Structures are given as structure tokens and as C-alpha cells.
Coordinates of C-alpha atoms and ligand atoms in Angstrom, one line a residue:
M1 CA -0.2 0.1 0.0
A2 CA 1.3 3.5 -1.0
G3 CA 1.7 5.6 1.9
M4 CA 3.7 2.8 3.8
E5 CA 6.9 3.7 2.1
A6 CA 9.3 6.0 4.2
N7 CA 8.3 9.6 3.4
A8 CA 9.5 12.4 5.1
E9 CA 6.5 14.5 4.5
S10 CA 3.0 14.0 6.2
Y11 CA 1.2 12.8 3.0
V12 CA -0.5 9.5 2.1
C13 CA -2.5 8.4 -0.6
G14 CA -4.5 4.9 -0.4
V15 CA -4.5 2.3 -3.3
S16 CA -6.5 -0.8 -4.1
D17 CA -6.8 -3.6 -6.4
A18 CA -10.5 -2.8 -6.9
P19 CA -11.1 0.4 -8.6
L20 CA -13.8 3.2 -7.9
V21 CA -17.2 2.2 -9.3
Y22 CA -19.1 4.6 -11.3
Q23 CA -22.6 3.8 -10.6
T24 CA -25.8 5.6 -9.2
I25 CA -27.4 4.3 -6.1
G26 CA -30.3 2.8 -8.0
E27 CA -27.7 0.8 -10.0
T28 CA -26.1 -0.3 -6.9
L29 CA -29.4 -1.6 -5.6
D30 CA -30.1 -3.3 -9.0
E31 CA -26.6 -5.0 -8.7
A32 CA -27.7 -6.4 -5.4
V33 CA -30.8 -7.7 -6.6
R34 CA -29.2 -9.5 -9.7
R35 CA -26.8 -11.0 -7.6
H36 CA -28.4 -12.1 -4.3
P37 CA -32.4 -11.7 -5.1
D38 CA -33.2 -14.2 -2.3
R39 CA -30.7 -13.1 0.3
P40 CA -32.0 -11.3 3.3
A41 CA -31.5 -7.5 2.9
L42 CA -33.6 -5.6 5.7
I43 CA -34.4 -6.9 8.8
V44 CA -36.2 -4.2 11.3
R45 CA -37.1 -6.2 14.3
R46 CA -39.3 -3.3 16.0
Q47 CA -41.6 -3.5 12.7
N48 CA -41.1 -7.1 12.3
V49 CA -40.0 -6.5 8.8
R50 CA -38.0 -8.9 6.8
L51 CA -37.3 -8.3 3.3
T52 CA -34.8 -10.2 0.9
Y53 CA -33.1 -8.0 -1.8
A54 CA -35.8 -8.7 -4.3
E55 CA -38.6 -7.5 -2.0
L56 CA -36.7 -4.3 -0.9
A57 CA -36.2 -3.5 -4.6
A58 CA -39.8 -4.1 -5.2
A59 CA -40.7 -1.8 -2.2
V60 CA -38.4 0.9 -3.3
E61 CA -39.7 0.8 -6.8
D62 CA -43.4 1.3 -5.6
F63 CA -42.4 4.3 -3.4
A64 CA -40.7 6.1 -6.1
A65 CA -43.3 5.6 -8.5
G66 CA -45.5 7.1 -5.8
L67 CA -43.2 10.1 -5.4
L68 CA -43.4 10.4 -9.1
A69 CA -47.1 10.5 -9.0
L70 CA -46.9 13.3 -6.6
G71 CA -45.0 15.2 -9.4
L72 CA -41.7 15.4 -7.6
K73 CA -38.8 15.8 -10.1
P74 CA -35.0 14.9 -10.2
G75 CA -32.9 17.4 -8.5
E76 CA -35.8 18.5 -6.2
R77 CA -35.0 18.0 -2.2
I78 CA -37.0 15.8 0.1
G79 CA -36.3 16.0 3.8
I80 CA -36.7 12.9 6.0
W81 CA -37.3 13.3 9.6
S82 CA -37.4 10.3 11.5
P83 CA -35.7 7.6 13.7
N84 CA -34.5 4.4 12.2
N85 CA -37.2 2.2 10.5
A86 CA -37.8 0.3 7.2
E87 CA -39.4 3.4 5.6
W88 CA -36.2 5.4 6.0
V89 CA -34.2 2.7 4.1
I90 CA -36.9 2.3 1.4
A91 CA -37.0 6.2 1.0
Q92 CA -33.1 6.6 0.8
F93 CA -33.3 4.2 -2.5
A94 CA -36.8 5.3 -3.6
T95 CA -35.6 9.0 -3.8
A96 CA -32.1 8.1 -5.3
R97 CA -34.0 6.0 -7.7
L98 CA -36.0 9.3 -9.1
G99 CA -32.8 11.5 -8.6
L100 CA -34.4 13.6 -5.7
I101 CA -31.9 14.8 -3.2
L102 CA -32.6 13.4 0.3
V103 CA -32.1 15.9 2.9
N104 CA -31.3 14.0 6.3
I105 CA -32.9 15.7 9.4
N106 CA -31.7 14.8 12.7
P107 CA -34.8 13.4 14.6
A108 CA -33.8 15.4 17.7
Y109 CA -34.3 18.6 15.9
R110 CA -37.2 20.6 16.9
A111 CA -39.3 23.2 15.0
A112 CA -37.0 25.9 14.7
E113 CA -34.2 23.8 13.3
L114 CA -36.7 21.9 11.1
E115 CA -37.9 25.4 9.7
Y116 CA -34.2 26.2 8.9
V117 CA -33.0 23.4 7.1
L118 CA -36.1 23.0 5.1
N119 CA -35.8 26.5 4.1
K120 CA -32.3 26.3 3.4
V121 CA -32.7 23.5 0.8
E122 CA -36.2 24.7 -0.4
A123 CA -37.5 21.4 0.1
R124 CA -40.7 20.5 -1.7
A125 CA -41.5 17.5 0.1
L126 CA -41.0 16.2 3.7
I127 CA -41.2 12.4 5.0
L128 CA -41.7 12.5 8.8
A129 CA -42.4 9.9 11.8
R130 CA -45.6 10.3 13.5
H131 CA -43.9 10.8 17.1
F132 CA -41.0 9.5 19.1
K133 CA -39.9 9.7 22.4
T134 CA -41.1 13.4 23.6
S135 CA -41.3 14.6 19.8
D136 CA -44.5 14.9 18.0
Y137 CA -43.2 15.5 14.6
V138 CA -46.6 16.0 13.1
A139 CA -47.4 18.6 15.6
M140 CA -44.3 20.6 15.0
A141 CA -44.7 20.2 11.1
R142 CA -48.3 21.8 11.9
A143 CA -46.9 24.6 13.9
L144 CA -44.9 25.6 10.8
D145 CA -47.8 26.0 8.6
G146 CA -47.1 29.0 6.6
E147 CA -43.3 29.2 7.4
L148 CA -42.3 26.6 4.9
P149 CA -42.9 28.4 1.3
H150 CA -41.6 25.7 -0.7
L151 CA -43.0 22.5 1.0
E152 CA -45.8 21.0 -0.7
E153 CA -46.2 17.7 0.2
K154 CA -45.9 16.0 3.7
I155 CA -45.7 12.0 4.0
V156 CA -46.1 10.7 7.5
I157 CA -45.1 7.1 8.5
S158 CA -48.1 6.0 10.2
D159 CA -50.6 3.4 10.0
E160 CA -53.4 5.8 10.9
T161 CA -54.6 8.5 8.7
V162 CA -53.0 11.8 9.7
E163 CA -55.3 15.0 8.5
G164 CA -53.1 17.1 6.2
F165 CA -50.6 14.3 5.5
R166 CA -50.2 11.7 3.1
R167 CA -49.5 8.3 4.4
F168 CA -46.5 6.5 3.2
S169 CA -48.3 3.3 2.4
D170 CA -50.6 5.2 0.3
V171 CA -47.9 6.9 -1.7
A172 CA -46.5 3.6 -2.7
A173 CA -49.8 2.2 -3.3
A174 CA -50.2 4.9 -6.1
A175 CA -47.7 3.1 -8.2
T176 CA -48.9 1.7 -11.6
P177 CA -47.1 0.1 -14.5
A178 CA -46.9 3.4 -16.5
L179 CA -45.2 5.3 -13.7
R180 CA -42.5 2.3 -13.1
A181 CA -41.7 2.7 -17.0
D182 CA -41.3 6.5 -16.6
L183 CA -39.1 5.7 -13.6
R184 CA -36.9 3.4 -15.7
D185 CA -36.5 6.5 -18.0
I186 CA -35.6 8.8 -15.5
A187 CA -33.0 6.3 -13.8
A188 CA -31.3 6.0 -17.1
R189 CA -30.7 9.7 -17.3
L190 CA -29.1 10.0 -14.0
S191 CA -25.3 10.3 -13.4
P192 CA -23.4 9.3 -10.5
D193 CA -21.9 12.7 -10.1
D194 CA -25.4 14.2 -9.5
P195 CA -25.7 15.3 -5.6
I196 CA -28.1 12.8 -4.2
N197 CA -28.0 13.7 -0.3
I198 CA -27.7 16.6 2.0
Q199 CA -26.5 16.1 5.5
F200 CA -26.7 19.0 8.0
T201 CA -23.8 19.2 10.2
S202 CA -23.8 22.2 12.9
G203 CA -21.9 25.2 11.9
T204 CA -19.7 27.4 13.6
T205 CA -21.5 30.4 12.3
G206 CA -24.6 29.1 14.6
F207 CA -26.3 27.6 11.5
P208 CA -26.0 24.0 10.3
K209 CA -24.4 23.6 7.0
G210 CA -25.8 21.0 4.3
A211 CA -22.7 18.9 3.3
T212 CA -23.9 17.8 -0.4
L213 CA -22.9 14.4 -1.5
T214 CA -23.0 12.5 -4.8
H215 CA -23.9 9.0 -5.8
H216 CA -20.2 8.5 -6.3
N217 CA -19.1 9.7 -3.0
I218 CA -21.2 7.7 -1.0
V219 CA -21.6 4.5 -2.8
N220 CA -17.8 4.3 -3.0
N221 CA -17.4 5.1 0.5
G222 CA -19.9 2.7 2.0
R223 CA -18.3 0.1 -0.2
F224 CA -14.7 0.5 1.0
V225 CA -15.7 0.6 4.7
A226 CA -17.4 -3.0 4.3
A227 CA -14.5 -4.1 2.0
R228 CA -12.1 -3.4 4.9
Q229 CA -14.3 -5.5 7.1
R230 CA -14.1 -8.2 4.5
F231 CA -17.9 -8.0 3.9
T232 CA -19.4 -11.1 1.9
E233 CA -23.4 -11.6 1.4
E234 CA -23.0 -14.0 4.5
D235 CA -22.6 -11.1 6.7
R236 CA -25.3 -9.6 8.8
L237 CA -24.6 -6.3 10.1
C238 CA -26.2 -4.7 13.4
I239 CA -27.0 -1.2 13.0
P240 CA -27.9 0.7 15.9
V241 CA -26.3 4.1 14.8
P242 CA -28.9 6.7 13.4
L243 CA -29.7 6.5 9.6
Y244 CA -29.8 10.5 9.5
H245 CA -25.8 10.3 9.8
C246 CA -23.6 8.8 7.5
F247 CA -22.5 6.1 9.9
G248 CA -26.1 4.7 9.3
M249 CA -27.0 5.3 5.6
V250 CA -23.6 5.1 4.1
M251 CA -21.3 2.9 6.2
G252 CA -24.4 0.7 7.3
V253 CA -26.9 0.6 4.4
L254 CA -24.7 1.2 1.4
G255 CA -22.0 -0.9 3.0
C256 CA -24.5 -3.9 3.0
V257 CA -26.0 -3.4 -0.2
T258 CA -22.5 -3.1 -2.1
H259 CA -21.9 -6.5 -0.8
G260 CA -25.1 -8.3 -0.6
A261 CA -25.0 -8.4 3.2
A262 CA -28.0 -8.0 5.4
M263 CA -28.8 -5.1 7.4
V264 CA -30.4 -5.7 11.0
F265 CA -31.9 -2.8 12.8
P266 CA -32.3 -3.4 16.4
D267 CA -34.6 -0.5 17.2
E268 CA -35.6 3.0 16.2
A269 CA -32.8 4.4 18.3
F270 CA -30.1 3.2 20.2
E271 CA -30.9 0.9 23.3
P272 CA -28.4 -1.4 24.7
Q273 CA -30.6 -4.5 25.3
S274 CA -32.5 -4.2 21.9
V275 CA -28.8 -4.3 20.3
L276 CA -27.7 -7.6 22.3
D277 CA -31.2 -9.1 21.6
A278 CA -30.6 -8.5 17.7
V279 CA -27.0 -9.9 17.5
E280 CA -28.2 -12.7 19.5
A281 CA -31.4 -13.7 17.7
E282 CA -30.3 -12.7 14.1
R283 CA -26.8 -14.1 14.5
C284 CA -25.2 -10.8 13.4
T285 CA -21.6 -11.1 12.3
A286 CA -20.9 -7.3 12.6
L287 CA -21.9 -4.5 14.9
Y288 CA -21.5 -0.8 14.5
G289 CA -21.3 2.0 16.9
V290 CA -19.8 5.1 18.9
P291 CA -17.5 4.0 21.9
T292 CA -20.1 4.9 24.2
M293 CA -22.7 2.6 22.5
F294 CA -20.1 -0.3 23.1
I295 CA -19.7 0.8 26.5
A296 CA -23.4 0.6 27.5
E297 CA -23.6 -2.8 25.8
L298 CA -20.9 -4.1 28.0
D299 CA -22.0 -2.6 31.1
H300 CA -25.8 -3.9 30.5
P301 CA -27.0 -6.2 33.2
S302 CA -28.0 -8.8 30.8
F303 CA -24.4 -8.9 29.1
K304 CA -23.4 -11.9 31.1
G305 CA -25.0 -15.1 29.6
R306 CA -25.3 -13.6 26.3
D307 CA -24.4 -15.7 23.0
L308 CA -22.5 -13.2 20.9
S309 CA -20.2 -15.6 19.4
S310 CA -21.7 -14.9 15.8
L311 CA -20.0 -11.5 16.0
R312 CA -16.5 -11.3 13.9
T313 CA -16.2 -7.6 12.9
G314 CA -17.7 -4.0 12.9
V315 CA -16.8 -0.5 13.3
M316 CA -16.1 1.8 16.0
A317 CA -15.7 5.4 15.1
G318 CA -16.9 9.1 15.8
A319 CA -14.6 9.5 19.1
P320 CA -11.6 8.0 20.4
C321 CA -12.0 4.5 21.9
P322 CA -10.6 3.8 25.4
V323 CA -8.1 0.7 25.3
E324 CA -10.1 -1.2 27.9
V325 CA -13.2 -1.0 26.0
M326 CA -11.4 -2.4 22.7
R327 CA -10.1 -5.1 24.7
R328 CA -13.5 -6.1 25.9
V329 CA -15.2 -5.6 22.6
I330 CA -12.6 -8.2 21.0
A331 CA -12.6 -10.7 24.1
D332 CA -16.2 -10.5 25.3
M333 CA -18.1 -9.6 22.4
H334 CA -15.8 -11.8 19.7
M335 CA -15.2 -8.9 17.5
R336 CA -11.7 -9.9 16.8
E337 CA -11.5 -8.1 13.4
V338 CA -13.4 -5.0 14.8
T339 CA -11.9 -1.9 12.6
I340 CA -11.7 1.9 13.8
C341 CA -13.0 4.5 11.3
Y342 CA -12.2 8.3 11.2
G343 CA -13.7 10.8 8.8
M344 CA -16.6 13.5 8.6
T345 CA -19.9 14.0 6.9
E346 CA -17.9 16.3 4.3
T347 CA -15.6 13.5 3.2
S348 CA -18.6 10.7 2.8
P349 CA -17.5 10.2 5.7
V350 CA -14.5 7.7 6.1
S351 CA -10.9 8.6 5.2
F352 CA -9.0 6.3 7.6
Q353 CA -9.9 2.7 8.7
S354 CA -7.8 0.1 10.7
M355 CA -7.4 -3.3 9.1
P356 CA -9.0 -6.2 11.0
D357 CA -5.5 -7.7 11.6
D358 CA -3.7 -4.4 12.9
D359 CA -2.5 -5.3 16.4
L360 CA -4.4 -4.1 19.5
E361 CA -2.1 -1.1 20.1
K362 CA -2.6 0.3 16.8
R363 CA -6.2 -0.3 16.8
V364 CA -6.5 1.8 20.0
S365 CA -3.9 4.6 19.5
T366 CA -4.5 5.2 15.8
V367 CA -7.5 5.4 13.3
G368 CA -5.5 3.1 11.1
R369 CA -4.4 3.7 7.6
I370 CA -5.5 5.7 4.5
H371 CA -8.7 4.5 2.6
P372 CA -8.4 3.6 -1.4
F373 CA -8.2 6.6 -3.8
V374 CA -8.1 9.2 -0.8
E375 CA -5.2 11.5 -0.1
V376 CA -4.3 13.0 3.3
K377 CA -1.9 15.6 4.2
I378 CA -1.0 17.2 7.6
V379 CA -0.4 21.0 7.7
D380 CA 1.0 23.3 10.0
A381 CA -0.5 26.6 10.8
E382 CA 0.8 28.3 7.7
G383 CA -0.7 25.6 5.5
K384 CA 3.0 23.9 4.9
I385 CA 3.3 20.4 4.8
A386 CA 4.3 18.9 8.2
P387 CA 7.1 16.4 8.5
R388 CA 6.1 12.9 9.6
G389 CA 5.5 12.6 13.3
A390 CA 4.6 16.5 13.6
Q391 CA 1.0 17.6 14.7
G392 CA -1.1 19.5 12.0
E393 CA -4.5 20.2 10.6
L394 CA -5.8 17.2 8.7
L395 CA -6.5 17.8 4.9
T396 CA -8.6 15.2 2.8
R397 CA -8.9 15.2 -1.0
G398 CA -10.2 12.7 -3.4
Y399 CA -13.4 11.0 -4.7
S400 CA -15.1 11.4 -1.2
V401 CA -14.7 15.1 -1.0
M402 CA -18.5 16.7 -0.9
R403 CA -19.6 18.7 -3.6
G404 CA -20.1 21.7 -1.2
Y405 CA -22.6 23.1 1.3
W406 CA -25.8 23.6 0.0
G407 CA -26.4 27.3 -1.0
D408 CA -23.3 28.4 0.7
P409 CA -20.4 29.2 -1.8
D410 CA -18.5 31.2 0.9
K411 CA -18.7 28.4 3.4
T412 CA -17.6 25.8 0.7
R413 CA -14.7 28.0 -0.2
E414 CA -13.7 28.1 3.6
A415 CA -13.6 24.5 3.9
V416 CA -12.4 23.0 0.4
D417 CA -9.6 25.1 -1.1
E418 CA -8.8 25.8 -4.7
A419 CA -6.7 22.6 -4.8
G420 CA -9.6 20.4 -3.7
W421 CA -8.5 19.9 -0.3
M422 CA -11.0 19.7 2.5
H423 CA -9.8 21.3 5.7
T424 CA -11.2 18.9 8.4
G425 CA -10.6 21.2 11.3
D426 CA -9.0 18.1 13.1
L427 CA -5.6 17.6 14.5
A428 CA -3.5 14.7 13.7
V429 CA 0.0 13.1 13.5
L430 CA 0.8 10.6 10.8
D431 CA 3.6 8.2 11.5
G432 CA 6.3 6.7 9.3
E433 CA 3.9 3.7 8.4
G434 CA 1.1 5.8 7.6
Y435 CA -0.9 5.2 10.7
C436 CA -2.8 8.5 11.6
R437 CA -3.5 9.6 15.3
I438 CA -6.3 12.0 16.0
T439 CA -5.2 14.5 18.4
G440 CA -7.6 17.3 18.9
R441 CA -9.8 19.8 17.3
V442 CA -8.6 23.0 15.6
K443 CA -12.1 24.4 16.3
D444 CA -13.8 24.0 19.6
M445 CA -16.5 21.4 18.6
I446 CA -17.9 19.5 21.6
I447 CA -18.7 15.6 21.1
R448 CA -21.2 14.6 23.2
G449 CA -21.7 11.0 22.9
G450 CA -21.2 11.0 19.4
E451 CA -23.5 14.0 18.4
N452 CA -21.3 17.0 17.3
V453 CA -22.4 20.3 19.4
Y454 CA -20.7 23.6 18.0
P455 CA -20.6 26.2 21.0
R456 CA -21.3 28.8 18.8
E457 CA -25.1 27.6 17.9
I458 CA -26.0 27.3 21.4
E459 CA -24.4 30.6 22.4
E460 CA -26.4 32.4 19.6
F461 CA -29.7 30.7 20.8
L462 CA -29.0 31.7 24.4
Y463 CA -28.3 35.2 23.5
K464 CA -31.9 35.5 22.7
H465 CA -32.9 35.2 26.4
P466 CA -33.6 38.5 27.9
A467 CA -31.5 38.0 30.7
V468 CA -28.6 37.1 29.2
Q469 CA -25.6 39.8 28.6
D470 CA -23.0 37.5 27.2
V471 CA -22.4 33.4 26.8
Q472 CA -19.9 31.2 26.4
V473 CA -20.2 27.6 25.8
F474 CA -17.6 24.9 25.8
G475 CA -17.1 21.1 26.4
V476 CA -16.0 19.4 29.8
P477 CA -14.8 16.0 30.2
D478 CA -17.4 13.4 30.9
A479 CA -17.0 9.9 31.9
K480 CA -20.3 8.7 30.1
Y481 CA -20.7 10.9 27.1
G482 CA -17.1 11.8 26.5
E483 CA -18.0 15.4 27.1
E484 CA -20.7 17.4 28.3
I485 CA -21.7 21.1 27.4
C486 CA -21.3 23.7 30.0
A487 CA -22.4 27.5 29.5
W488 CA -20.8 30.4 31.4
I489 CA -23.6 33.2 31.3
R490 CA -22.9 37.0 32.3
V491 CA -26.4 38.1 33.2
R492 CA -27.8 41.6 32.1
A493 CA -27.5 44.4 34.9
G494 CA -30.7 44.6 36.6
A495 CA -31.9 41.1 35.5
A496 CA -32.3 37.7 37.6
V497 CA -32.4 34.3 36.4
V498 CA -31.5 30.6 37.6
E499 CA -30.4 27.6 36.0
D500 CA -33.7 26.1 35.8
E501 CA -35.1 29.0 33.9
I502 CA -32.2 28.7 31.2
R503 CA -33.0 25.0 30.8
A504 CA -36.6 25.8 30.4
F505 CA -35.9 28.3 27.6
C506 CA -33.8 25.5 25.8
K507 CA -36.3 22.7 26.4
D508 CA -38.4 22.0 23.0
R509 CA -36.6 24.8 21.1
I510 CA -33.1 23.2 20.7
A511 CA -32.3 19.4 20.4
H512 CA -31.9 17.9 23.9
Y513 CA -28.2 17.0 23.4
K514 CA -27.5 20.8 22.9
V515 CA -29.0 21.8 26.2
P516 CA -26.2 22.7 28.7
R517 CA -25.8 20.2 31.3
Y518 CA -23.8 22.7 33.5
I519 CA -24.7 26.5 33.9
R520 CA -22.5 28.9 35.8
F521 CA -23.1 32.9 36.3
V522 CA -20.2 34.7 36.2
D523 CA -19.1 38.3 36.1
D524 CA -16.1 38.1 33.6
Y525 CA -14.4 35.6 31.1
P526 CA -10.8 34.9 31.4
M527 CA -9.3 36.8 28.3
T528 CA -6.1 37.3 26.7
V529 CA -4.4 40.6 26.4
T530 CA -5.8 41.2 22.9
G531 CA -9.3 40.6 24.2
K532 CA -10.0 37.1 23.1
V533 CA -11.9 34.9 25.6
Q534 CA -9.9 31.6 26.5
K535 CA -12.2 28.6 26.7
F536 CA -9.5 26.4 27.7
V537 CA -9.0 28.1 30.5
M538 CA -12.6 27.9 31.6
R539 CA -12.6 24.4 30.8
E540 CA -9.8 23.7 33.1
A541 CA -11.4 25.6 35.8
M542 CA -14.9 23.8 35.4
T543 CA -13.2 20.3 34.9
K544 CA -11.5 21.0 38.5
E545 CA -14.6 22.1 40.1
L546 CA -16.5 19.1 38.8
S547 CA -13.9 16.5 39.9
A548 CA -14.0 18.1 43.5
P549 CA -16.5 15.5 45.3
A550 CA -17.7 18.3 47.8
T551 CA -18.9 20.7 44.8
R552 CA -20.1 18.2 42.3
A553 CA -23.2 19.3 40.5
G554 CA -26.2 17.5 39.1
Ligands
AMP1 P1 -19.5 13.9 11.6 O1 -19.1 15.0 10.6 O2 -20.6 14.0 12.4 O3 -19.3 12.7 11.2 O4 -18.0 14.3 12.6 C1 -16.6 14.5 12.1 C2 -15.8 14.6 13.4 O5 -15.8 13.5 14.4 C3 -14.6 14.6 12.9 O6 -14.2 15.8 12.3 C4 -13.6 14.4 14.0 O7 -13.4 15.5 14.8 C5 -14.6 13.3 15.0 N1 -14.0 12.1 14.5 C6 -14.5 11.2 13.9 N2 -14.0 9.8 14.0 C7 -13.3 9.8 14.9 C8 -12.1 9.0 15.6 N3 -12.2 7.7 15.1 N4 -11.6 9.4 16.7 C9 -11.7 10.7 16.9 N5 -12.4 11.6 16.6 C10 -13.3 11.3 15.4

């Protein structure tokens, strides 16, 4: 593999015997059906759904034809706002088949965030769940009546009729032979280079940015992620990670479909017990998760006595994995070929992945080696390439780099330079063999339980509270979530406010995982001489306060 040879500079480029494939998502599904029509494709335990590849393709065709009957056209945007279910996967392929750009909306979003993203992409249609946990999606969508000028069609995933919404099953039932024929004509005109998916990642500007990905981006990335785990049609992957994120829909769904493997969804959202049940009952060979998910599974009271011997491989990604956890995943969960991935939404997502036979040390201290056909370099603060072993910002180039942020050429130019390098904002070190270590973040992003949280977005929201004069948000280390969110607030002169009022202000207006766990009222912030706020000083002070048992909060 290139990148392994001694090279004084921090640059690697991956190679592979298998070339990139140049096909649409629809063609990818067609190929799976041709090769493995009767093999299991989609298992959704909560819904009792079990579809072979041929059955999945038929469900996809019906829903695609139904969308066509609604007058939706290639290139138009259609949102999906739902936890994991069979309809999500069917919609992913049906929209791609019709050339509709699927816009993934985080199921934890509330009305204000939904309004922003739907209007940003000028979505003509929205597929939404009925409700989940404390989110009543239908009520939130109704509350936005009149605020979504482009939205014409609302499709609800529900057995019951809901006034003002079409039912998912009714849309699919409208399919006719003529519509199916039209669909085939449309499919023949689509290009793998067309944008097909927009994934919103929270932005430092305070608004989420829509990373726009093509068929070619995500078909190939999903394929290589699964290839490195040595997937075949015999594999059965347990997917507890969310479909709205590329971990679910690209690494999970497209990883399986490119190899004819089975997708097993244990539940609508992560629950350790349902994951363990699914692995055991479905004899899963692979399991995905962020480190906190694996910790919850290992710590579950029912873990002992489980038969997880069918497991072989999987992916742990999104945050660094503690060595003890990795040891137990290999020994107690039998995932001896588990791999680590590193990447970001803007790069489809994966750039680095460990090999199933990399030694334990490498698998916990690094994110493995470069992916096929991807280039990475590490640069110093001036943008000059760093020598091997030196820390700098990680830049990625290749087939996997997004088309851009939807409707935001300025932000796109800031992220992807003229030579095509995506500036990730992550700090990393490349060793002499090409293994990469992620060492921090240039930006201040907080990762709480695998969710990216950008302080600026929460700050801008909290500024709207009448008693808030100024606010600084940052992450503090947390045993359970990796990081927790802390806000230091300066209160307006003459105003009075308590912690619970701030939390109540956040509730139902921003996603629950963005609500600060720790809130402190302060007179001043630590500043540099040039007047820049020093978040790292606040972080240190809070970390000290929280680790002192007498003053431990909440
Ligand atoms: P997202 O766009 O949501 O996939 O988040 C991408 C960010 O997650 C990256 O820019 C990294 O900061 C972080 N990340 C992803 N994978 C890893 C990993 N294996 N180790 C450390 N950080 C990671």
C-alpha cells in the first residue's frame, strides 16, 4: 500500500486492487438484486419487517413511482425526519432512484431547526415519523404551517390517517405500470456525479451547514468501509447508529448493499438491550457503534450469559476508543476483526480505517491507514506540509470530498480550497508507516455521546434570552458522554435568572443534546491581552470544580 513507504512528509494516498465504481445508488441496488435476489436485505425487528433483496427493490420501486405520481422531479429536495425504520431505508433508495436529493434531518431537531433546514434547501416534500420519545413530529410540522413556502407534500410514516398528511403506504400504493416505466427512463438519465444527499452538520456560524454528497461519493465510501471489514453476502450487520447520519445510511446501508449483506436494525434509536437481543437472535456477524454505545452494551446487566459468538467484525468510530473498551469488545464480544474509522460527513465520511489484523495497540492509539483513492496531508498553521510525526491540521482530497455546502459558496470555499483539499479542522499526526492519530480539534467543537455540538450555535440561541448579556459555551470531560456541555453566562444588569429557567428556555426549542448540562453565572471571562476569550481556561476551571466531590453538580 502506498503511504507505507518511508516518506519524510505527512502525505498518504491509498490504493486498492478494486477500482472505484461509477454507478448510481439505484444501479447499486439493482446489482445486489441481480446477484443476491433471495438473500436477506433488510431486517427491522421493532416493525417485524424482513425483506430479501428482491422484496426490498420492489418496495423501493413502488414508493419511487408514488413520489413520481406526486409530481416530484430529479434534483428537487425531499427531507426525511424520522428515527430508524424500514421506511427510512426504502425512502433512501426510492429518492435516489428518482434523482431526488434526500435531506437528512436529525430526529432530535425541533421546530426552529426544521424550519431552517427545510427553507435552506427549499424542500418540496418532507417524509416524517408520527412521533418518537418526546417529539411529536406531526404537531411540530403543523406549527410551521405558513413558514415553509416551498413545502408542498408531507408524507407521514403511520398506520393511521393523519389530516393534512399523506400516508407513506398510500404513496407507494399509487404506483402503476406506466409510472414504473417512467421511472426507468428517469433512472437511465441520472449520473453518479449528481448530488443525491444533503446531510446537515452544525456550523460554527451558528447555523447547520448542508454537506452535499453525490451517488459516487457515498456508494464508493460505503463499499470500501465494508470491504475493509471483509464483508460478503454471508454477513449480517447490526446497525444501532442513526440513519440520518452517514454512519447509518452510508457505512451501514450502502456498506451492506454493495456486498449483498443483511442490514439488521435493532430499534428506532440506540438501546443497549435491543442491540444485544438483535445480535443474539439474528446471529449478526458485525456491529457498528460509537464508543459510548459499546460501553453501554458491555455494562448492560444482561450482558453476561449472552451468546454473541456470531460476531466477527464491525466499526467503532466518531470518537477515540478507550483501550479497555477495545479489549473487551474483542475478548467478550468476539469482535476480533473490529475496525476503527475516522472521517467526517463532508468526506462521505471515512478517510482512515484500521485493518482487521492491525494489532491492538495500533487499533486503539490510531485510526488505521488511509482509505483507497483518498489522499491526506497534515499541514502546519501556515498551511505548509508537516514532517512525519508532527501534529497539524488534517486535510483530505479525493473522490470522497463533498460537492459543497448547499447554497453556501462562501462556507464551501472556506472548507474546500482551490486544490480540492477539505480542511477538516481536526489535529492529527501521521507516523512513518502511515498510521494516523487524531489529537484534537482546531475548532472548539464538542462531541457529546457521538453528537457534534458547536458551541457557537448554542451561544447564539442563548443570546436570545432577555436576561443573558453574554454567554460562552464549551465542553467539559465526562465519563459517560465523553464531553458534556457547559455554559458560562453573564447576566444583564438588573436582570435575574436561575439555571432552571435557562434550561426551560432551551427545552423544545433546541435539541435535547445541545442543552447545557452545567450552567454557571459569572462576572467576567478569562481573556487574553488582545481581548480574546480563553475557553480552555474555563474548561480547566470547570473540570477542576466538577472533579472536586464536595461541589459536584447535578
Ligand atoms: P461527523 O461529520 O458528524 O461525522 O463528525 C466528524 C468529526 O468527528 C471529525 O471531524 C472528528 O473530529 C471526529 N471523529 C470522527 N471519527 C473519529 C475518531 N475515530 N477518533 C477521533 N475523532 C473522530
